[in-house]
XYZ file of C-alpha atoms in Angstrom:
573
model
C 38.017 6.680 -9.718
C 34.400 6.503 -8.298
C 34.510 2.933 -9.259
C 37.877 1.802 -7.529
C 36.896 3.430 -4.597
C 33.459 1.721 -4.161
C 35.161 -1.608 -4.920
C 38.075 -0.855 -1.885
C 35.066 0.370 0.390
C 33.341 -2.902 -0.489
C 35.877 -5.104 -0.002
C 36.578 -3.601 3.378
C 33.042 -3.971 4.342
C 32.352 -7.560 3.223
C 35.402 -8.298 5.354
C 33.901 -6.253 8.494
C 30.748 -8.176 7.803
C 32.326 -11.625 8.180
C 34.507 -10.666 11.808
C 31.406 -9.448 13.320
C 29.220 -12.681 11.770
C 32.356 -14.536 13.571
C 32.777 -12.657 16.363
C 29.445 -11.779 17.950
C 29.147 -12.481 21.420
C 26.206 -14.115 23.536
C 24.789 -10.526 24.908
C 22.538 -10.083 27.765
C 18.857 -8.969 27.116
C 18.822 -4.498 26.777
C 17.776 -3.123 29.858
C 15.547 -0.019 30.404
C 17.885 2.672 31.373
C 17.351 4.477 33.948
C 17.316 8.274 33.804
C 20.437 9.441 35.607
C 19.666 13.241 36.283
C 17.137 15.913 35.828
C 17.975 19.335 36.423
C 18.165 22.920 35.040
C 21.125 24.788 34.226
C 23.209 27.002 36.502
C 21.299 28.315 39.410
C 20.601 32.413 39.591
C 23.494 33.592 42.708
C 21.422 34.173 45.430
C 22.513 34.696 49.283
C 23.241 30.816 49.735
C 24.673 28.471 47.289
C 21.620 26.712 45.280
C 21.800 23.302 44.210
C 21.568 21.602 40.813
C 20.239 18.298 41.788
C 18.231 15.402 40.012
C 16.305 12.701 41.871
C 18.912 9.141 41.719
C 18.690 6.749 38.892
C 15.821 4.387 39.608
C 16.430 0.202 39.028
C 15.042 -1.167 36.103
C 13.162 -3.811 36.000
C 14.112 -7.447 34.896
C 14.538 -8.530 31.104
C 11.431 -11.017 31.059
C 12.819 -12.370 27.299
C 15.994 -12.962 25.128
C 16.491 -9.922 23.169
C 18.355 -10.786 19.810
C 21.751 -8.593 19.891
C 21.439 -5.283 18.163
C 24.557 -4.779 15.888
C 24.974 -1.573 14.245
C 27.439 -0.519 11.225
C 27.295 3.030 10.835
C 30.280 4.937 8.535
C 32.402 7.797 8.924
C 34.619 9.434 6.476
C 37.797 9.848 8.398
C 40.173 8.129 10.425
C 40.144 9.478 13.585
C 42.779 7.807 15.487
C 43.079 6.021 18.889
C 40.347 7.956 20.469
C 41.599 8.855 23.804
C 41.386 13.059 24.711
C 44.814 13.484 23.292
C 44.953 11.500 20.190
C 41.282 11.936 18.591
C 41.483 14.377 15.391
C 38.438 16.172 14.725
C 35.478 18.025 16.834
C 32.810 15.779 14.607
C 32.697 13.207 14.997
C 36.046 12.756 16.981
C 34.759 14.314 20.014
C 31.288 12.681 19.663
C 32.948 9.021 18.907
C 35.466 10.023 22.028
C 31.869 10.588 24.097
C 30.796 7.286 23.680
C 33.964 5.701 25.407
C 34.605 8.680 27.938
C 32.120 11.004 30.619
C 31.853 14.168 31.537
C 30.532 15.929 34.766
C 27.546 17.061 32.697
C 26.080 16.421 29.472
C 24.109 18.464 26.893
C 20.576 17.432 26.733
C 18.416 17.070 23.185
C 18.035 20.810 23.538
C 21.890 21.494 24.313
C 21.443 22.097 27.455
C 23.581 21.217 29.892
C 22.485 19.306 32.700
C 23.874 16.853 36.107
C 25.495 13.334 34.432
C 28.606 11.709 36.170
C 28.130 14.630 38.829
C 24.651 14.105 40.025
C 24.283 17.794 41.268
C 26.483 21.066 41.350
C 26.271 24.300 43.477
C 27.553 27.585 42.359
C 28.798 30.141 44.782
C 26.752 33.796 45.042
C 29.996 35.358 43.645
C 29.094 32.609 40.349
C 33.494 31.527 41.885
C 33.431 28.347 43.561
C 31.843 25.118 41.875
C 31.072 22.287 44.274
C 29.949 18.606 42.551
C 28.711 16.052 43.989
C 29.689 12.797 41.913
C 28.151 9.753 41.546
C 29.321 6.492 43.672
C 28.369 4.406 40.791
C 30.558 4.898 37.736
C 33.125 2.424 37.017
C 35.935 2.716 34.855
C 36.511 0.217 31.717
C 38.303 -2.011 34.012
C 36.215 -2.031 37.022
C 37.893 0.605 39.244
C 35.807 3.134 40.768
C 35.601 7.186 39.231
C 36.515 9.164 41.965
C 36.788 12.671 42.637
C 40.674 11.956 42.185
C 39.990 11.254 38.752
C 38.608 14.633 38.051
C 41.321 16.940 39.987
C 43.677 14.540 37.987
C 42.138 15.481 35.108
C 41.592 18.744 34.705
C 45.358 19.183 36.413
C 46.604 17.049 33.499
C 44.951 19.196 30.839
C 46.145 22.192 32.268
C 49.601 20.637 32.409
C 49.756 18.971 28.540
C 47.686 21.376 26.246
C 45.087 20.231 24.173
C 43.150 23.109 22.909
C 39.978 22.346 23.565
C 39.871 20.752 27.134
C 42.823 23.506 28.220
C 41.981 26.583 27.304
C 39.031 26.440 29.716
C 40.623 25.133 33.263
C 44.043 26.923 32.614
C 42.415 29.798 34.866
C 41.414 27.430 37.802
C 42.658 28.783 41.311
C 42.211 25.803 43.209
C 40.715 22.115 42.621
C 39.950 20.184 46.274
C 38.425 16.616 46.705
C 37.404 16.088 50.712
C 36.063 13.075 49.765
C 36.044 10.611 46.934
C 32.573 12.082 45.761
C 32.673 15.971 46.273
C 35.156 18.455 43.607
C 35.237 21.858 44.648
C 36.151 24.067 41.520
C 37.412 27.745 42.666
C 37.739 30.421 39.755
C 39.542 33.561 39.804
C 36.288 35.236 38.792
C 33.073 34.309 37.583
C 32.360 32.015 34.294
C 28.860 31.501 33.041
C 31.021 29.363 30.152
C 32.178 27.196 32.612
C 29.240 24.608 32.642
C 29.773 24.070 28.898
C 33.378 23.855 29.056
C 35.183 22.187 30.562
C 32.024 20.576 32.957
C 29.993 19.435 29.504
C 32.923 18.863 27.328
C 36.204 17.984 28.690
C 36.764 14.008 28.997
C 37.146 12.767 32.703
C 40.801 10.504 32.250
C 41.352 7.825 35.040
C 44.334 8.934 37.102
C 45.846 5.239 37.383
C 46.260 4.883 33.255
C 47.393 8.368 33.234
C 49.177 9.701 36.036
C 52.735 8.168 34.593
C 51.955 9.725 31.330
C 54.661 12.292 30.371
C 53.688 12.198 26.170
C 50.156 11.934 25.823
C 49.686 12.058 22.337
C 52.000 9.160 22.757
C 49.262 7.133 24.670
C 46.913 4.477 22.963
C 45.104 3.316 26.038
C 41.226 4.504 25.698
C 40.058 3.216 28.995
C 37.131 4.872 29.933
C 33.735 5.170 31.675
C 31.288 5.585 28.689
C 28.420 3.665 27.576
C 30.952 1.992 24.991
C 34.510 0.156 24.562
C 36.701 0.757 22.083
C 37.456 -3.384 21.589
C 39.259 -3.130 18.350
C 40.737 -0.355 16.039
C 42.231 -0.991 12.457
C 43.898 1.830 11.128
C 42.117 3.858 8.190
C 39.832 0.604 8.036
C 37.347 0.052 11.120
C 36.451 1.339 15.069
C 34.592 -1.586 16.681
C 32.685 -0.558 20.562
C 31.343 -3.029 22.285
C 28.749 -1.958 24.936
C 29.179 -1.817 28.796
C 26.862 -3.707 30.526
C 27.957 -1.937 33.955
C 27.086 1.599 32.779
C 25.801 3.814 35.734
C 23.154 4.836 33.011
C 21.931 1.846 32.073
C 23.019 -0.807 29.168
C 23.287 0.750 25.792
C 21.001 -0.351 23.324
C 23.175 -1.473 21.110
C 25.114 -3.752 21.593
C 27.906 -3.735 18.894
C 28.649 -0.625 17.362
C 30.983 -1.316 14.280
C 31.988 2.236 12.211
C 34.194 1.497 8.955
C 36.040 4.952 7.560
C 34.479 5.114 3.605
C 36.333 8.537 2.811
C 33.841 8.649 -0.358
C 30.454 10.048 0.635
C 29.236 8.854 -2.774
C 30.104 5.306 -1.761
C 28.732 5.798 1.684
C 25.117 6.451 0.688
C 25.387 3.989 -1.865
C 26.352 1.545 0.865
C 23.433 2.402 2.426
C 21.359 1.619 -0.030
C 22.184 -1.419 -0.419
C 22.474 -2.276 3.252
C 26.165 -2.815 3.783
C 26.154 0.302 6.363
C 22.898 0.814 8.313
C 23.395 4.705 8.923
C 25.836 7.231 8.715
C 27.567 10.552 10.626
C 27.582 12.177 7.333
C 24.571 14.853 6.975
C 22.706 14.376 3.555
C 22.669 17.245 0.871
C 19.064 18.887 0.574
C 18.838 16.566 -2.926
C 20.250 13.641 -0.847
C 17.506 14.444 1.678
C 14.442 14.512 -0.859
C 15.441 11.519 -2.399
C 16.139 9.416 0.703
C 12.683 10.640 2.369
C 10.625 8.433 -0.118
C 12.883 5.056 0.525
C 10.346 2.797 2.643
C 12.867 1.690 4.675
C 14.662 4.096 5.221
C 13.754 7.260 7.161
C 15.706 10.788 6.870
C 15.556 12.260 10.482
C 15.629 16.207 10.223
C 16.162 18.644 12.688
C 17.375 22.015 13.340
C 21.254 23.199 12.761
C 23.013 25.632 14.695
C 25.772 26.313 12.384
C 25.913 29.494 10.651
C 26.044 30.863 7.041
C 26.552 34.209 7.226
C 27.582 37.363 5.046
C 30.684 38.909 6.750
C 32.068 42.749 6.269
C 35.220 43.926 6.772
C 34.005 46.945 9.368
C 37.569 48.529 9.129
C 37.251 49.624 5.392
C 34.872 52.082 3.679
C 32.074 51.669 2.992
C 31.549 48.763 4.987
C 32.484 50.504 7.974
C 28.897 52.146 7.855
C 26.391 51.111 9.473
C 23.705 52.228 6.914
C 25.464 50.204 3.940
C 25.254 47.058 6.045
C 22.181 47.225 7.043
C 21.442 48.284 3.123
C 22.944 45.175 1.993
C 21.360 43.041 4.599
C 17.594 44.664 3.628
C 18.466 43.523 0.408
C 19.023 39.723 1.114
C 15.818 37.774 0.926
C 16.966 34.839 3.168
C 14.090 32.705 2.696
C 14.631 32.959 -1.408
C 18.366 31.367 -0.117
C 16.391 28.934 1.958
C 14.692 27.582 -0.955
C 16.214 28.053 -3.349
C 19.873 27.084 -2.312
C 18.752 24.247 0.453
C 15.833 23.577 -1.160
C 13.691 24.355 1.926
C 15.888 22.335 4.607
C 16.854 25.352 6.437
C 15.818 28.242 8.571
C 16.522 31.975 7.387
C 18.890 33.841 9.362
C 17.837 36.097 11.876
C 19.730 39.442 11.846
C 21.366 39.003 15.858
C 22.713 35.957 15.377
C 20.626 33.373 17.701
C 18.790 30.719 16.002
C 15.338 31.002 16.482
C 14.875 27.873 18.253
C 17.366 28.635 20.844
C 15.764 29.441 24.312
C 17.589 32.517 24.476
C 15.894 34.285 21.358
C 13.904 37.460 21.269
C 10.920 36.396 18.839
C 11.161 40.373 18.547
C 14.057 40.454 16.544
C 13.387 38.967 12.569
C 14.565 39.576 9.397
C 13.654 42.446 6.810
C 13.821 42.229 3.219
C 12.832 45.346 1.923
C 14.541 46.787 -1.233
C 12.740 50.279 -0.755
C 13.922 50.702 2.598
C 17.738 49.655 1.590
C 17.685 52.599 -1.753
C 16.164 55.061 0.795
C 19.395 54.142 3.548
C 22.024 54.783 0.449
C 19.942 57.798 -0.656
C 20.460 59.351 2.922
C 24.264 58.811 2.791
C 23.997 60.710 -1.133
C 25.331 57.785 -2.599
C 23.610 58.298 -6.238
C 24.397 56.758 -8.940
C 25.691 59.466 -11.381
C 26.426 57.951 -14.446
C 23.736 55.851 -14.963
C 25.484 52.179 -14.801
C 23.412 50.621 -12.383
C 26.195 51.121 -9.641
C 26.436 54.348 -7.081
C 29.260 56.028 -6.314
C 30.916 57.466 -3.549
C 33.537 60.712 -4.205
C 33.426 59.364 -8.352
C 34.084 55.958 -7.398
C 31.670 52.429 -7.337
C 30.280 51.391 -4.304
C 31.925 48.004 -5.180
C 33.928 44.525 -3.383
C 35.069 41.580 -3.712
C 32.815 39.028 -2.087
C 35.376 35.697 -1.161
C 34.222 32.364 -0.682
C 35.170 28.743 -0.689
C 35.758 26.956 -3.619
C 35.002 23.769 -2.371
C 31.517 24.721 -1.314
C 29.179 25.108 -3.941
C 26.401 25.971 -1.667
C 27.944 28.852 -0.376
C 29.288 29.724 -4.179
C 25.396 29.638 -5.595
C 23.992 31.470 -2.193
C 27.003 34.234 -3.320
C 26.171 34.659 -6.825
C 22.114 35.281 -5.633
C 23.368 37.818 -2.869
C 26.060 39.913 -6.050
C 22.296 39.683 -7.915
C 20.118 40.970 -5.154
C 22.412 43.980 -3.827
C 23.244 44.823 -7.621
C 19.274 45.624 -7.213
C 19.880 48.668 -4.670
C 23.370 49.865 -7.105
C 26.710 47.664 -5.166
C 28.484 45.530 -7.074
C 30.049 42.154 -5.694
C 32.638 40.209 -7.588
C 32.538 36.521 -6.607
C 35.980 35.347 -6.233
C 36.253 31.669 -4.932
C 39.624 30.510 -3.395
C 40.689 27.681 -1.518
C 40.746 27.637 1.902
C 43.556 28.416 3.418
C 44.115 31.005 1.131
C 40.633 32.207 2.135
C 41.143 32.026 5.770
C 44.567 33.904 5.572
C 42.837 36.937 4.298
C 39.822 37.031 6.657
C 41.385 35.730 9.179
C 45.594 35.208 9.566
C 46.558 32.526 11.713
C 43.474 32.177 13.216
C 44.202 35.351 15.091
C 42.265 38.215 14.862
C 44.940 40.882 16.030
C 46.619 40.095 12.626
C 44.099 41.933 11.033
C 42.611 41.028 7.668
C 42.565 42.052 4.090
C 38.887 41.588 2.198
C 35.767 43.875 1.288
C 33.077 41.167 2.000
C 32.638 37.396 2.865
C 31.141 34.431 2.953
C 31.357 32.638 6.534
C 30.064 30.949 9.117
C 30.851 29.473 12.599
C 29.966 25.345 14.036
C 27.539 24.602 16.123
C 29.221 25.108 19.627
C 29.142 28.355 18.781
C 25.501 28.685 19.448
C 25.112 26.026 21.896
C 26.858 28.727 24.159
C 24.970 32.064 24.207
C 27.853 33.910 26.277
C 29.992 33.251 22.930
C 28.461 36.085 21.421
C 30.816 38.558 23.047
C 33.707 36.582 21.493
C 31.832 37.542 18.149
C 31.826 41.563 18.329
C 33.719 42.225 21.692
C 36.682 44.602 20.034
C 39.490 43.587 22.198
C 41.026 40.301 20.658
C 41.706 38.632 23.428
C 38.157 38.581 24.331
C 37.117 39.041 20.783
C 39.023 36.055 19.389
C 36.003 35.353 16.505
C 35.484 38.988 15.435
C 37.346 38.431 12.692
C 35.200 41.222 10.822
C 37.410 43.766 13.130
C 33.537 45.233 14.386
C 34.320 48.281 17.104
C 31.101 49.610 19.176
C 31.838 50.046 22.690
C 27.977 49.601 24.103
C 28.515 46.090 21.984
C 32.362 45.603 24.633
C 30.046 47.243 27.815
C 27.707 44.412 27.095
C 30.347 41.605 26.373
C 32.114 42.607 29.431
C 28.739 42.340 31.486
C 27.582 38.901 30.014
C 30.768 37.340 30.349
C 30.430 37.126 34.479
C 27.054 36.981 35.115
C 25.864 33.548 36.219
C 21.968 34.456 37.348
C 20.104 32.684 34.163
C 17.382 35.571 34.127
C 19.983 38.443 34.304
C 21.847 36.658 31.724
C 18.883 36.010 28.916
C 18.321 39.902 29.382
C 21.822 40.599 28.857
C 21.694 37.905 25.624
C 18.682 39.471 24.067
C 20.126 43.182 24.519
C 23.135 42.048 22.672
C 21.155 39.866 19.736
C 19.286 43.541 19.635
C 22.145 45.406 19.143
C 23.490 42.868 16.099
C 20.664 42.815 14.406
C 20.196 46.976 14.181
C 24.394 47.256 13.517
C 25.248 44.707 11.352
C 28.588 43.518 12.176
C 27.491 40.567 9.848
C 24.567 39.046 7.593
C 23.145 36.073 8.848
C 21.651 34.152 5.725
C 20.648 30.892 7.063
C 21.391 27.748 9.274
C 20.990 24.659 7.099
C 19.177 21.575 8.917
C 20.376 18.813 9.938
C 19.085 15.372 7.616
C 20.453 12.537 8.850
C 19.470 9.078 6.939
C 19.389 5.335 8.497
C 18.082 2.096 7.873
C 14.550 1.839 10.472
C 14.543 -1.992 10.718
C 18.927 -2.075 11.914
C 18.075 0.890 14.911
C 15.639 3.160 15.423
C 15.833 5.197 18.471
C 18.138 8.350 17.498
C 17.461 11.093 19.731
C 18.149 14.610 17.381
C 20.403 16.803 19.519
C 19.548 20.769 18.891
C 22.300 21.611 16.603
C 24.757 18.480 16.806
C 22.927 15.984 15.166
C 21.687 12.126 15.966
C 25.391 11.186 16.686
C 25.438 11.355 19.970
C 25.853 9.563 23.346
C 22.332 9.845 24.445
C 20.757 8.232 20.824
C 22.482 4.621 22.227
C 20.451 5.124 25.522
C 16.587 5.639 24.738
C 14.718 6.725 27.516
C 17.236 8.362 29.123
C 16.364 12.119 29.878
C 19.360 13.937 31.736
């Protein structure tokens, strides 16, 4: 099998090789881009609007050589269809690929932060309602037309009209969108959003109105007419995506030129491509043994960097005993997380910290860190009078084991090995876990049903974990523990504490950044003393290319080197 598939891959890339040996255009020399913003992220409300503003984009200077055209090949695993806001399949790299053909009003920095891009500055009302941008009179669509502030109304209007998840879920509560001129959007909300600059401002697409506007099917639409660094010049079905760049970008020329990604659905035959130079890099993360033995290749180079998705221990906090507090935070002094680190990732990772945030995110309390402490955990079960009686190892509670099954995935055998060490470790303090791996949806049905936590849930213990935007976005931790569901809609652990709702309810609408870190911190306080959840460890991100094809990736906090700003060096939003 491995062998028929490496052949098909081959084939298909030998054949990519020759249409872009064919095919590649006369370029123009790569021009310094110019930074197009600088700014920090929502102003505090104050008595008068403030404004988000970054000095304009500066000219660069003029090529004084002939650069040689930089053509990249760099694989993905899935096809991810005609890459326009409605027909794109997956968050990654779908929504990352869909970035490098599309803008938003802001952009996420290399520290996920997001900050002014195809709106050069925004002002937030005192009451955190009323957004007003100010756009750019620079950005051109694909085919030369002008981005107004038509566009965006149009936009946001059409997502609110044809549901797409992601982009319309967060401007379905918009009062009011005006544009008194083609550069100014004023946003009103019915109350205030902190989430709001992440998404929709940093995330949804901007659409041009004249491609769309007659649109009544848009997954029906193949047009991917953009303003993004890149065009989407050809597309082969379950073989190829081919971008060329755009010399006109407001940002600057992208330093790459051609930008060819063939779909290898094998990820054994994807680093084995890269080896022998028929891809030059790849979306695909490495394993930790991928990592160690791509690290010594001399011409290759593995760039690492933190990730912000989770791996976390999960109780069910509406069944005994995991509805104490004192057993979960039993079990959790009984995890050594850095023993997972190692010994699981083999060191590419950071250990969990018990409230959730990763430590590199600039809303952490350095206060808050993980315990491992055996002693402590016996003396927590001891208080309860959980002994164990019959001298099996396990305690009891009322002539029963302290005892559950612990679920996780089947298909990931890093999560199965970091299972069987946590059944080992809390056997140490007298609970008993039974691994049981299932598949995944019949996982997900029993933790959590439909994807809707107001269904409930039937388990004792699990593994879990959330993607990176889940971090990215520190108001997202009221979605987490917040016990109503419809605020709630991740607490699929069914976690009740109303100081934990009081809080959620009070981070949710505050908009002054210093009021709001407070409010973050109090809350990654409160999970780390209760529990809700065990956080074991966020893996890093290794990402492996080929130095002498590119080598100007830019690591984004938590998402990776696949992103729009790694195609324009020197460009610092």
């Amino acid at each position: 099998m491995f062998a028929s598939h490496r052949f098909i891959a081959l084939t298909v890339l030998i054949g990519l090789l020759a249409l872009v040996a064919c095919a590649t255009p006369t370029v123009e020399p790569t021009k310094a881009p110019p930074p197009p913003a600088a700014a920090t992220s929502a102003p505090a409300a104050t008595t008068a609007p403030v404004a988000t503003k970054a000095p304009e984009p500066t000219k660069p200077p003029a090529p004084t050589a002939t650069a040689r055209p930089v053509n990249l090949r760099m694989a993905i695993l899935v096809d991810e269809s005609t890459l326009n806001p409605y027909t794109y399949v997956l968050g990654y790299p779908g929504w990352n690929m869909l970035n490098l053909v599309y803008d938003t009003l802001l952009i996420l920095d290399a520290d996920s932060v997001p900050k002014p891009w195809v709106a050069k500055e925004y002002k937030i009302s005192p009451d955190g309602k009323v957004y007003t941008l100010t756009l750019r009179d620079n950005v051109k669509w694909h085919d030369g037309k002008t981005l107004t502030s038509a566009d965006v109304k149009f936009s946001f209007e059409y997502y609110k009209k044809n549901a797409r998840g992601r982009f319309t879920t967060p401007v379905r509560d918009i009062v009011s969108i005006d544009t008194p001129n083609d550069t100014t959007v004023v946003i009103t909300l019915p109350a205030a959003n902190p989430s709001f600059i992440f998404e929709p401002l940093a995330d949804a697409p901007i659409m041009p109105k004249h491609v769309w506007e007659n649109e009544a099917d848009p997954k029906k639409v193949t047009n991917a007419t953009g303003s993004g660094p890149f065009k989407l010049t050809e597309y082969k079905s379950e073989q190829f995506y081919r971008f060329a760049a755009n010399a006109t970008y407001f940002a600057g020329k992208p330093a790459v030129d051609e930008l060819l990604m063939p779909i290898i659905k094998d990820p054994t035959t994807i680093f084995s491509s890269l080896k022998t130079g028929e891809i030059q890099a790849t979306i695909r993360e490495l394993s930790p043994e991928l990592a160690k033995e791509f690290s010594s290749a001399a011409d290759m180079k593995v760039q690492r960097g933190p990730g912000f998705a989770t791996t976390m221990l999960l109780f069910n906090a509406g069944r005994a005993p995991w509805d104490q507090k004192e057993v979960r935070q039993a079990v959790g002094l009984a995890i050594d997380t850095q023993k997972l680190v190692d010994t699981v990732l083999l060191g590419f990772g950071t250990p969990g910290n018990p409230g959730w945030l990763h430590p590199q995110s600039a809303f952490h309390d350095p206060a808050v860190k993980a315990e491992f402490n055996i002693a402590k955990a016996k003396t927590l079960l001891d208080g309860l009078g959980y002994k164990d009686t019959n001298n099996d190892g396990i305690r009891e509670i009322a002539g029963k084991n302290i005892e559950g099954t612990l679920l996780v995935y089947s298909n990931n055998p890093q999560r199965i090995r970091a299972a069987e060490l946590i059944a080992a470790a809390v056997k140490e303090i007298g609970i008993s876990f039974r691994v049981t791996a299932l598949e995944v949806n019949s996982l997900d049905a029993k933790v959590w049903p439909d994807f809707d936590v107001a269904k409930g849930r039937d388990f004792d213990v699990s593994m879990w974990g959330w993607s990176a935007p889940v971090q990215v976005n520190p108001v997202r931790m009221a979605q987490l523990i917040h016990s109503d569901p419809r605020i709630g809609n991740s607490n699929v652990g069914g976690y009740k504490n109303p100081a934990a709702d009081k809080l959620g309810d009070e981070l949710r609408v505050t908009t002054d950044p210093e009021k709001q870190k407070t409010l973050v911190r109090q809350m990654e306080a409160l999970i780390a003393q209760e529990m809700p959840f065990v956080l074991l460890y966020y893996a890093d991100g290794n990402y492996v290319y080929r130095t002498a094809a590119y080598d100007k990736w830019v690591y984004q906090k938590g998402q990776g080197i696949f992103n729009k700003l790694s195609f324009l060096p020197g460009v610092k939003p």
